[in-house]
PDB file of C-alpha atoms in Angstrom:
ATOM      1  CA  MET S   1     -45.471  91.953-238.997  1.00  0.00           C
ATOM      2  CA  VAL S   2     -42.150  90.721-240.197  1.00  0.00           C
ATOM      3  CA  GLN S   3     -40.639  92.060-243.526  1.00  0.00           C
ATOM      4  CA  ARG S   4     -40.206  89.152-245.895  1.00  0.00           C
ATOM      5  CA  TRP S   5     -36.963  90.621-247.091  1.00  0.00           C
ATOM      6  CA  GLU S   6     -35.051  90.848-243.813  1.00  0.00           C
ATOM      7  CA  ALA S   7     -31.634  89.313-243.384  1.00  0.00           C
ATOM      8  CA  ASN S   8     -31.621  85.619-242.803  1.00  0.00           C
ATOM      9  CA  SER S   9     -35.235  85.275-243.963  1.00  0.00           C
ATOM     10  CA  CYS S  10     -36.958  83.310-246.742  1.00  0.00           C
ATOM     11  CA  GLY S  11     -40.513  83.980-247.803  1.00  0.00           C
ATOM     12  CA  TYR S  12     -42.980  82.916-250.414  1.00  0.00           C
ATOM     13  CA  HIS S  13     -45.050  85.942-251.307  1.00  0.00           C
ATOM     14  CA  GLY S  14     -48.608  85.620-252.234  1.00  0.00           C
ATOM     15  CA  ASP S  15     -49.315  88.646-254.435  1.00  0.00           C
ATOM     16  CA  ASP S  16     -46.706  87.905-257.079  1.00  0.00           C
ATOM     17  CA  GLY S  17     -45.716  84.283-256.287  1.00  0.00           C
ATOM     18  CA  ASN S  18     -42.105  85.406-255.954  1.00  0.00           C
ATOM     19  CA  LEU S  19     -39.560  84.162-253.408  1.00  0.00           C
ATOM     20  CA  TYR S  20     -37.793  86.621-251.336  1.00  0.00           C
ATOM     21  CA  HIS S  21     -34.585  85.349-249.731  1.00  0.00           C
ATOM     22  CA  GLY S  22     -33.094  87.994-247.535  1.00  0.00           C
ATOM     23  CA  SER S  23     -33.423  91.036-249.878  1.00  0.00           C
ATOM     24  CA  GLY S  24     -36.088  93.154-251.473  1.00  0.00           C
ATOM     25  CA  THR S  25     -35.658  91.702-254.980  1.00  0.00           C
ATOM     26  CA  GLY S  26     -37.920  88.718-255.584  1.00  0.00           C
ATOM     27  CA  GLU S  27     -37.252  85.679-257.782  1.00  0.00           C
ATOM     28  CA  ALA S  28     -39.930  83.996-259.744  1.00  0.00           C
ATOM     29  CA  PHE S  29     -40.848  80.931-257.851  1.00  0.00           C
ATOM     30  CA  GLY S  30     -44.526  79.736-258.158  1.00  0.00           C
ATOM     31  CA  PRO S  31     -48.038  80.731-258.484  1.00  0.00           C
ATOM     32  CA  THR S  32     -49.785  83.396-256.536  1.00  0.00           C
ATOM     33  CA  PHE S  33     -52.024  82.565-253.709  1.00  0.00           C
ATOM     34  CA  THR S  34     -54.810  84.177-251.689  1.00  0.00           C
ATOM     35  CA  THR S  35     -57.732  83.684-249.400  1.00  0.00           C
ATOM     36  CA  SER S  36     -58.967  80.242-249.327  1.00  0.00           C
ATOM     37  CA  ASP S  37     -55.637  78.755-250.353  1.00  0.00           C
ATOM     38  CA  THR S  38     -53.653  76.681-247.941  1.00  0.00           C
ATOM     39  CA  VAL S  39     -49.847  77.290-248.000  1.00  0.00           C
ATOM     40  CA  GLY S  40     -47.199  75.413-246.245  1.00  0.00           C
ATOM     41  CA  ALA S  41     -43.611  75.523-245.547  1.00  0.00           C
ATOM     42  CA  GLY S  42     -41.032  72.968-244.329  1.00  0.00           C
ATOM     43  CA  ILE S  43     -37.373  71.930-244.286  1.00  0.00           C
ATOM     44  CA  ASN S  44     -35.842  68.902-245.993  1.00  0.00           C
ATOM     45  CA  TYR S  45     -32.962  68.342-243.857  1.00  0.00           C
ATOM     46  CA  ALA S  46     -31.717  65.644-246.007  1.00  0.00           C
ATOM     47  CA  SER S  47     -31.099  68.036-248.968  1.00  0.00           C
ATOM     48  CA  GLN S  48     -30.790  71.054-246.680  1.00  0.00           C
ATOM     49  CA  GLU S  49     -33.708  72.884-248.534  1.00  0.00           C
ATOM     50  CA  PHE S  50     -36.712  74.845-247.646  1.00  0.00           C
ATOM     51  CA  PHE S  51     -39.826  73.764-249.507  1.00  0.00           C
ATOM     52  CA  PHE S  52     -43.195  75.497-250.002  1.00  0.00           C
ATOM     53  CA  THR S  53     -46.607  73.882-250.900  1.00  0.00           C
ATOM     54  CA  LYS S  54     -49.945  75.250-252.109  1.00  0.00           C
ATOM     55  CA  ASN S  55     -53.102  73.314-251.479  1.00  0.00           C
ATOM     56  CA  GLY S  56     -51.152  70.215-250.653  1.00  0.00           C
ATOM     57  CA  ALA S  57     -48.980  70.428-253.840  1.00  0.00           C
ATOM     58  CA  VAL S  58     -45.216  71.133-253.711  1.00  0.00           C
ATOM     59  CA  VAL S  59     -44.493  74.496-255.231  1.00  0.00           C
ATOM     60  CA  GLY S  60     -40.670  74.397-255.261  1.00  0.00           C
ATOM     61  CA  ALA S  61     -37.542  74.288-253.008  1.00  0.00           C
ATOM     62  CA  VAL S  62     -34.668  76.401-252.369  1.00  0.00           C
ATOM     63  CA  TYR S  63     -31.243  75.848-250.567  1.00  0.00           C
ATOM     64  CA  LYS S  64     -31.169  76.419-246.794  1.00  0.00           C
ATOM     65  CA  ASP S  65     -28.223  78.701-246.330  1.00  0.00           C
ATOM     66  CA  ILE S  66     -29.779  80.337-243.019  1.00  0.00           C
ATOM     67  CA  LYS S  67     -27.873  79.313-239.883  1.00  0.00           C
ATOM     68  CA  GLY S  68     -29.226  79.255-236.465  1.00  0.00           C
ATOM     69  CA  LEU S  69     -32.717  79.531-234.875  1.00  0.00           C
ATOM     70  CA  LEU S  70     -35.542  79.457-237.481  1.00  0.00           C
ATOM     71  CA  LEU S  71     -38.928  81.077-236.629  1.00  0.00           C
ATOM     72  CA  PRO S  72     -41.973  80.370-238.861  1.00  0.00           C
ATOM     73  CA  THR S  73     -43.889  83.505-239.700  1.00  0.00           C
ATOM     74  CA  VAL S  74     -46.960  84.436-241.350  1.00  0.00           C
ATOM     75  CA  ALA S  75     -47.165  88.175-242.648  1.00  0.00           C
ATOM     76  CA  LEU S  76     -50.601  89.627-243.365  1.00  0.00           C
ATOM     77  CA  HIS S  77     -50.885  92.774-245.330  1.00  0.00           C
ATOM     78  CA  SER S  78     -53.713  92.544-247.725  1.00  0.00           C
ATOM     79  CA  GLN S  79     -56.518  95.040-247.278  1.00  0.00           C
ATOM     80  CA  ASN S  80     -59.113  92.568-247.258  1.00  0.00           C
ATOM     81  CA  GLU S  81     -57.939  90.122-244.728  1.00  0.00           C
ATOM     82  CA  GLU S  82     -60.251  88.527-242.308  1.00  0.00           C
ATOM     83  CA  LEU S  83     -58.142  89.440-239.387  1.00  0.00           C
ATOM     84  CA  VAL S  84     -59.045  92.988-239.885  1.00  0.00           C
ATOM     85  CA  ARG S  85     -62.827  92.232-240.158  1.00  0.00           C
ATOM     86  CA  SER S  86     -62.607  90.088-237.074  1.00  0.00           C
ATOM     87  CA  TYR S  87     -61.023  92.907-235.137  1.00  0.00           C
ATOM     88  CA  LEU S  88     -63.688  95.402-236.104  1.00  0.00           C
ATOM     89  CA  LEU S  89     -66.456  93.146-235.383  1.00  0.00           C
ATOM     90  CA  HIS S  90     -65.248  91.917-232.040  1.00  0.00           C
ATOM     91  CA  ASN S  91     -64.969  95.549-230.910  1.00  0.00           C
ATOM     92  CA  GLY S  92     -68.266  96.705-232.168  1.00  0.00           C
ATOM     93  CA  TYR S  93     -66.736  99.183-234.646  1.00  0.00           C
ATOM     94  CA  GLU S  94     -69.906  99.055-236.919  1.00  0.00           C
ATOM     95  CA  GLU S  95     -69.334 102.200-238.944  1.00  0.00           C
ATOM     96  CA  THR S  96     -65.546 101.295-239.514  1.00  0.00           C
ATOM     97  CA  LEU S  97     -66.623  97.950-240.627  1.00  0.00           C
ATOM     98  CA  LYS S  98     -68.689  99.490-243.337  1.00  0.00           C
ATOM     99  CA  ALA S  99     -66.077 101.868-244.405  1.00  0.00           C
ATOM    100  CA  PHE S 100     -63.705  98.986-244.563  1.00  0.00           C
ATOM    101  CA  ASP S 101     -65.973  97.081-246.917  1.00  0.00           C
ATOM    102  CA  VAL S 102     -66.260 100.144-249.087  1.00  0.00           C
ATOM    103  CA  ALA S 103     -62.561 100.521-249.081  1.00  0.00           C
ATOM    104  CA  SER S 104     -61.975  97.032-249.958  1.00  0.00           C
ATOM    105  CA  LYS S 105     -64.742  97.001-252.650  1.00  0.00           C
ATOM    106  CA  ASN S 106     -66.330  94.361-250.715  1.00  0.00           C
ATOM    107  CA  THR S 107     -70.157  93.958-251.988  1.00  0.00           C
ATOM    108  CA  ILE S 108     -71.273  91.043-249.582  1.00  0.00           C
ATOM    109  CA  PRO S 109     -72.852  92.326-246.444  1.00  0.00           C
ATOM    110  CA  SER S 110     -70.599  92.173-243.420  1.00  0.00           C
ATOM    111  CA  LEU S 111     -72.830  90.173-241.374  1.00  0.00           C
ATOM    112  CA  TYR S 112     -73.060  87.443-244.102  1.00  0.00           C
ATOM    113  CA  ILE S 113     -69.312  87.306-244.273  1.00  0.00           C
ATOM    114  CA  ALA S 114     -69.240  86.869-240.408  1.00  0.00           C
ATOM    115  CA  GLN S 115     -71.360  83.866-240.569  1.00  0.00           C
ATOM    116  CA  GLU S 116     -69.417  82.236-243.446  1.00  0.00           C
ATOM    117  CA  ASN S 117     -65.819  82.740-242.702  1.00  0.00           C
ATOM    118  CA  GLY S 118     -63.661  80.385-240.541  1.00  0.00           C
ATOM    119  CA  PHE S 119     -62.776  82.908-237.701  1.00  0.00           C
ATOM    120  CA  GLY S 120     -65.991  82.386-235.861  1.00  0.00           C
ATOM    121  CA  GLU S 121     -67.248  85.735-236.507  1.00  0.00           C
ATOM    122  CA  GLN S 122     -70.837  84.594-236.277  1.00  0.00           C
ATOM    123  CA  LEU S 123     -70.306  84.922-232.578  1.00  0.00           C
ATOM    124  CA  ILE S 124     -68.418  88.312-232.528  1.00  0.00           C
ATOM    125  CA  ALA S 125     -70.917  89.738-234.923  1.00  0.00           C
ATOM    126  CA  TYR S 126     -73.421  89.310-232.083  1.00  0.00           C
ATOM    127  CA  ALA S 127     -75.297  92.562-230.914  1.00  0.00           C
ATOM    128  CA  LEU S 128     -72.961  94.692-233.232  1.00  0.00           C
ATOM    129  CA  ALA S 129     -75.280  97.618-233.173  1.00  0.00           C
ATOM    130  CA  GLN S 130     -75.895  97.472-229.430  1.00  0.00           C
ATOM    131  CA  ARG S 131     -72.360  97.202-228.622  1.00  0.00           C
ATOM    132  CA  LYS S 132     -71.543 100.117-230.869  1.00  0.00           C
ATOM    133  CA  THR S 133     -73.927 102.251-229.020  1.00  0.00           C
ATOM    134  CA  VAL S 134     -72.671 101.248-225.586  1.00  0.00           C
ATOM    135  CA  ARG S 135     -69.119 101.770-226.626  1.00  0.00           C
ATOM    136  CA  GLN S 136     -69.715 105.262-227.940  1.00  0.00           C
ATOM    137  CA  LEU S 137     -71.580 106.362-224.762  1.00  0.00           C
ATOM    138  CA  ILE S 138     -68.714 105.182-222.477  1.00  0.00           C
ATOM    139  CA  ARG S 139     -66.195 106.820-224.802  1.00  0.00           C
ATOM    140  CA  ASN S 140     -68.234 110.113-224.553  1.00  0.00           C
ATOM    141  CA  GLY S 141     -68.414 109.845-220.859  1.00  0.00           C
ATOM    142  CA  GLU S 142     -72.085 109.378-220.807  1.00  0.00           C
ATOM    143  CA  ILE S 143     -71.814 106.661-218.195  1.00  0.00           C
ATOM    144  CA  ASP S 144     -75.515 107.083-216.929  1.00  0.00           C
ATOM    145  CA  SER S 145     -76.737 106.517-220.491  1.00  0.00           C
ATOM    146  CA  ALA S 146     -74.642 103.614-220.966  1.00  0.00           C
ATOM    147  CA  LEU S 147     -75.856 101.932-217.658  1.00  0.00           C
ATOM    148  CA  SER S 148     -79.325 102.823-218.804  1.00  0.00           C
ATOM    149  CA  LYS S 149     -78.848 100.846-222.026  1.00  0.00           C
ATOM    150  CA  LEU S 150     -77.086  97.993-220.226  1.00  0.00           C
ATOM    151  CA  HIS S 151     -80.201  97.828-217.820  1.00  0.00           C
ATOM    152  CA  GLU S 152     -82.562  97.727-220.802  1.00  0.00           C
ATOM    153  CA  TRP S 153     -80.617  95.212-223.209  1.00  0.00           C
ATOM    154  CA  TYR S 154     -78.529  93.140-220.845  1.00  0.00           C
ATOM    155  CA  PRO S 155     -79.715  93.478-217.299  1.00  0.00           C
ATOM    156  CA  GLN S 156     -77.868  90.336-216.363  1.00  0.00           C
ATOM    157  CA  ILE S 157     -74.546  92.510-216.662  1.00  0.00           C
ATOM    158  CA  VAL S 158     -75.486  95.148-214.460  1.00  0.00           C
ATOM    159  CA  GLN S 159     -75.344  94.405-210.577  1.00  0.00           C
ATOM    160  CA  ALA S 160     -77.399  96.046-207.975  1.00  0.00           C
ATOM    161  CA  GLY S 161     -74.576  98.173-206.780  1.00  0.00           C
ATOM    162  CA  ALA S 162     -73.973  96.205-203.737  1.00  0.00           C
ATOM    163  CA  LEU S 163     -70.693  97.773-202.435  1.00  0.00           C
ATOM    164  CA  GLU S 164     -70.303  95.572-199.484  1.00  0.00           C
ATOM    165  CA  GLU S 165     -70.344  92.362-201.477  1.00  0.00           C
ATOM    166  CA  ALA S 166     -67.890  94.146-204.033  1.00  0.00           C
ATOM    167  CA  VAL S 167     -65.399  94.728-201.180  1.00  0.00           C
ATOM    168  CA  HIS S 168     -65.793  91.232-199.698  1.00  0.00           C
ATOM    169  CA  TYR S 169     -65.202  89.877-203.340  1.00  0.00           C
ATOM    170  CA  GLY S 170     -62.099  92.005-203.527  1.00  0.00           C
ATOM    171  CA  ARG S 171     -60.711  90.852-200.240  1.00  0.00           C
ATOM    172  CA  ILE S 172     -61.162  87.159-201.185  1.00  0.00           C
ATOM    173  CA  GLU S 173     -60.592  87.051-204.920  1.00  0.00           C
ATOM    174  CA  LEU S 174     -58.626  90.292-205.945  1.00  0.00           C
ATOM    175  CA  ALA S 175     -56.112  89.794-203.104  1.00  0.00           C
ATOM    176  CA  LYS S 176     -54.438  86.990-205.080  1.00  0.00           C
ATOM    177  CA  PHE S 177     -53.201  89.710-207.288  1.00  0.00           C
ATOM    178  CA  PHE S 178     -51.694  92.026-204.783  1.00  0.00           C
ATOM    179  CA  LYS S 179     -48.162  90.624-204.596  1.00  0.00           C
ATOM    180  CA  LEU S 180     -47.994  89.984-208.448  1.00  0.00           C
ATOM    181  CA  PRO S 181     -45.598  92.510-210.397  1.00  0.00           C
ATOM    182  CA  GLY S 182     -47.628  94.685-212.826  1.00  0.00           C
ATOM    183  CA  PHE S 183     -50.921  93.901-211.015  1.00  0.00           C
ATOM    184  CA  ASP S 184     -50.377  95.179-207.406  1.00  0.00           C
ATOM    185  CA  ASP S 185     -50.850  98.930-207.815  1.00  0.00           C
ATOM    186  CA  LEU S 186     -53.570  98.599-210.355  1.00  0.00           C
ATOM    187  CA  VAL S 187     -55.724  96.238-208.287  1.00  0.00           C
ATOM    188  CA  ARG S 188     -55.257  98.388-205.273  1.00  0.00           C
ATOM    189  CA  ASP S 189     -56.208 101.551-207.003  1.00  0.00           C
ATOM    190  CA  CYS S 190     -59.392  99.916-208.577  1.00  0.00           C
ATOM    191  CA  ALA S 191     -60.495  98.719-204.967  1.00  0.00           C
ATOM    192  CA  ALA S 192     -59.808 102.187-203.603  1.00  0.00           C
ATOM    193  CA  LEU S 193     -62.243 103.707-205.862  1.00  0.00           C
ATOM    194  CA  LEU S 194     -64.988 101.749-203.862  1.00  0.00           C
ATOM    195  CA  ALA S 195     -63.974 103.499-200.645  1.00  0.00           C
ATOM    196  CA  TYR S 196     -64.526 107.092-201.622  1.00  0.00           C
ATOM    197  CA  GLU S 197     -67.692 109.198-202.065  1.00  0.00           C
ATOM    198  CA  GLN S 198     -65.820 111.216-204.496  1.00  0.00           C
ATOM    199  CA  PRO S 199     -63.387 108.947-206.308  1.00  0.00           C
ATOM    200  CA  HIS S 200     -62.337 111.560-208.657  1.00  0.00           C
ATOM    201  CA  GLN S 201     -60.454 113.298-205.887  1.00  0.00           C
ATOM    202  CA  CYS S 202     -58.642 110.418-204.634  1.00  0.00           C
ATOM    203  CA  SER S 203     -55.335 109.138-205.539  1.00  0.00           C
ATOM    204  CA  ALA S 204     -56.864 106.493-207.773  1.00  0.00           C
ATOM    205  CA  GLY S 205     -58.903 109.128-209.753  1.00  0.00           C
ATOM    206  CA  TYR S 206     -56.800 108.715-212.735  1.00  0.00           C
ATOM    207  CA  LEU S 207     -58.781 105.514-213.591  1.00  0.00           C
ATOM    208  CA  LEU S 208     -61.827 107.708-214.154  1.00  0.00           C
ATOM    209  CA  GLU S 209     -60.058 110.036-216.643  1.00  0.00           C
ATOM    210  CA  GLU S 210     -60.762 110.096-220.266  1.00  0.00           C
ATOM    211  CA  SER S 211     -57.887 108.130-221.226  1.00  0.00           C
ATOM    212  CA  GLN S 212     -59.266 105.037-219.359  1.00  0.00           C
ATOM    213  CA  ARG S 213     -62.654 105.059-221.148  1.00  0.00           C
ATOM    214  CA  GLU S 214     -61.370 102.722-224.040  1.00  0.00           C
ATOM    215  CA  ILE S 215     -60.364 100.123-221.473  1.00  0.00           C
ATOM    216  CA  VAL S 216     -63.721 100.340-219.773  1.00  0.00           C
ATOM    217  CA  ALA S 217     -65.584  99.992-223.115  1.00  0.00           C
ATOM    218  CA  ASP S 218     -63.406  97.128-224.248  1.00  0.00           C
ATOM    219  CA  ALA S 219     -64.294  95.098-220.860  1.00  0.00           C
ATOM    220  CA  VAL S 220     -68.051  96.106-221.324  1.00  0.00           C
ATOM    221  CA  ASN S 221     -68.033  94.898-224.974  1.00  0.00           C
ATOM    222  CA  GLY S 222     -66.454  91.685-223.878  1.00  0.00           C
ATOM    223  CA  MET S 223     -69.103  91.184-221.260  1.00  0.00           C
ATOM    224  CA  ILE S 224     -71.920  91.754-223.824  1.00  0.00           C
ATOM    225  CA  LEU S 225     -70.277  89.162-226.102  1.00  0.00           C
ATOM    226  CA  LEU S 226     -70.555  86.731-223.204  1.00  0.00           C
ATOM    227  CA  THR S 227     -74.336  87.012-223.020  1.00  0.00           C
ATOM    228  CA  ASP S 228     -74.482  85.314-226.538  1.00  0.00           C
ATOM    229  CA  PRO S 229     -76.131  81.892-225.679  1.00  0.00           C
ATOM    230  CA  ASN S 230     -74.075  80.397-228.458  1.00  0.00           C
ATOM    231  CA  VAL S 231     -70.583  81.297-226.772  1.00  0.00           C
ATOM    232  CA  LYS S 232     -68.691  78.027-225.820  1.00  0.00           C
ATOM    233  CA  ASP S 233     -65.345  79.590-224.869  1.00  0.00           C
ATOM    234  CA  ALA S 234     -65.674  82.517-222.622  1.00  0.00           C
ATOM    235  CA  GLN S 235     -61.879  83.401-223.270  1.00  0.00           C
ATOM    236  CA  SER S 236     -62.542  83.956-227.047  1.00  0.00           C
ATOM    237  CA  CYS S 237     -64.696  86.923-226.197  1.00  0.00           C
ATOM    238  CA  LEU S 238     -62.383  88.768-223.954  1.00  0.00           C
ATOM    239  CA  ARG S 239     -59.794  89.423-226.843  1.00  0.00           C
ATOM    240  CA  SER S 240     -59.865  89.762-230.579  1.00  0.00           C
ATOM    241  CA  HIS S 241     -57.965  87.372-232.879  1.00  0.00           C
ATOM    242  CA  LEU S 242     -55.773  90.402-233.717  1.00  0.00           C
ATOM    243  CA  GLU S 243     -54.917  91.153-230.079  1.00  0.00           C
ATOM    244  CA  MET S 244     -54.208  87.461-229.435  1.00  0.00           C
ATOM    245  CA  LEU S 245     -51.772  87.430-232.525  1.00  0.00           C
ATOM    246  CA  LEU S 246     -49.883  90.420-231.289  1.00  0.00           C
ATOM    247  CA  ARG S 247     -49.491  88.937-227.880  1.00  0.00           C
ATOM    248  CA  GLN S 248     -48.068  85.751-229.406  1.00  0.00           C
ATOM    249  CA  LEU S 249     -45.734  87.868-231.689  1.00  0.00           C
ATOM    250  CA  THR S 250     -44.661  89.568-228.468  1.00  0.00           C
ATOM    251  CA  VAL S 251     -43.927  86.304-226.628  1.00  0.00           C
ATOM    252  CA  CYS S 252     -42.174  84.683-229.598  1.00  0.00           C
ATOM    253  CA  CYS S 253     -39.936  87.821-229.854  1.00  0.00           C
ATOM    254  CA  LEU S 254     -38.939  87.888-226.199  1.00  0.00           C
ATOM    255  CA  GLU S 255     -38.409  84.108-226.302  1.00  0.00           C
ATOM    256  CA  ARG S 256     -36.048  84.652-229.297  1.00  0.00           C
ATOM    257  CA  ARG S 257     -34.217  87.295-227.461  1.00  0.00           C
ATOM    258  CA  SER S 258     -34.081  85.013-224.289  1.00  0.00           C
ATOM    259  CA  LEU S 259     -32.648  82.228-226.523  1.00  0.00           C
ATOM    260  CA  ASN S 260     -29.881  84.732-227.689  1.00  0.00           C
ATOM    261  CA  GLY S 261     -28.699  85.323-224.127  1.00  0.00           C
ATOM    262  CA  ASP S 262     -30.744  88.564-223.872  1.00  0.00           C
ATOM    263  CA  GLN S 263     -28.509  90.195-226.277  1.00  0.00           C
ATOM    264  CA  GLY S 264     -29.530  93.079-228.507  1.00  0.00           C
ATOM    265  CA  GLU S 265     -32.479  95.660-228.198  1.00  0.00           C
ATOM    266  CA  SER S 266     -35.225  94.863-226.045  1.00  0.00           C
ATOM    267  CA  PHE S 267     -38.511  93.976-228.154  1.00  0.00           C
ATOM    268  CA  GLN S 268     -41.160  96.803-228.208  1.00  0.00           C
ATOM    269  CA  LEU S 269     -44.294  95.981-230.023  1.00  0.00           C
ATOM    270  CA  HIS S 270     -45.085  99.502-231.012  1.00  0.00           C
ATOM    271  CA  GLY S 271     -41.767  99.987-232.343  1.00  0.00           C
ATOM    272  CA  ALA S 272     -41.813  96.806-234.363  1.00  0.00           C
ATOM    273  CA  LEU S 273     -45.230  97.709-235.863  1.00  0.00           C
ATOM    274  CA  ASN S 274     -44.079 101.266-236.813  1.00  0.00           C
ATOM    275  CA  THR S 275     -41.146  99.816-238.486  1.00  0.00           C
ATOM    276  CA  SER S 276     -43.112  97.382-240.489  1.00  0.00           C
ATOM    277  CA  THR S 277     -45.517  99.832-241.607  1.00  0.00           C
ATOM    278  CA  ALA S 278     -42.879 102.566-242.513  1.00  0.00           C
ATOM    279  CA  GLY S 279     -43.652 104.068-245.832  1.00  0.00           C
ATOM    280  CA  ARG S 280     -47.359 103.029-246.025  1.00  0.00           C
ATOM    281  CA  ALA S 281     -50.166 105.759-245.992  1.00  0.00           C
ATOM    282  CA  PRO S 282     -51.053 106.783-242.467  1.00  0.00           C
ATOM    283  CA  SER S 283     -54.428 105.378-241.182  1.00  0.00           C
ATOM    284  CA  ALA S 284     -56.667 106.754-238.545  1.00  0.00           C
ATOM    285  CA  ASN S 285     -55.741 105.944-234.965  1.00  0.00           C
ATOM    286  CA  MET S 286     -59.309 105.700-233.663  1.00  0.00           C
ATOM    287  CA  PRO S 287     -62.032 103.650-235.457  1.00  0.00           C
ATOM    288  CA  LEU S 288     -65.238 105.466-236.520  1.00  0.00           C
ATOM    289  CA  LEU S 289     -67.512 103.297-234.491  1.00  0.00           C
TER     290      LEU S 289
END
């Protein structure tokens, strides 16, 4: 996410083992590292040095000439990172996962890897083919077909269509969100859909537009993952590791700006990601499913 050669930065690079210290020119520093290696970094305040470790052994140290707040960062950029695989598995992008394996020249079956790695992907590989099918139906606007598949495969997810109970639930539970900035209008619009026989024609009809289908597909995907009897942490099914990482990045950047007295440009995630990927080959915006 963050370029290792930014000003006031110091980073140990896995591909070449070089140290990047505020510039794009690396210095020979230590051995390379990759998947399965454990790499650490720390500060020796007595000697005012940064030091780096690999698998428990000290690689080397460099003088700490950076003043001010220090923020530890891990930058991932290799094609075959587990984070990418985790995202594709979590969201049910089966065909994209296969293409990813081909592009990264990975000959081990995706589901085997999902059972072996440390990301808990044995859980998010659950019902991959079914989740792919349901997501595709929702994205294509084939809602009746999607509901039919849910009735067939996961009847516990599909309720009986009890609108009165839904309205009652909204009054009791969703009312808690009515006064929260950022939630008020959205919750009211969602609740309003239940009150109209032709919701497409009401003011909240935008929620039924094509642009909203991916959001619905994500929510249904998470609910399917929750049907896995091996799930112990329900929250882990709602967001992929990649999304949680990006949320953490956003919070850290906002906190850093706050510590600087809210000085400088406001943090925008899309802008930061576009900057960090400048110069790379463009990738498809939408997974293949």
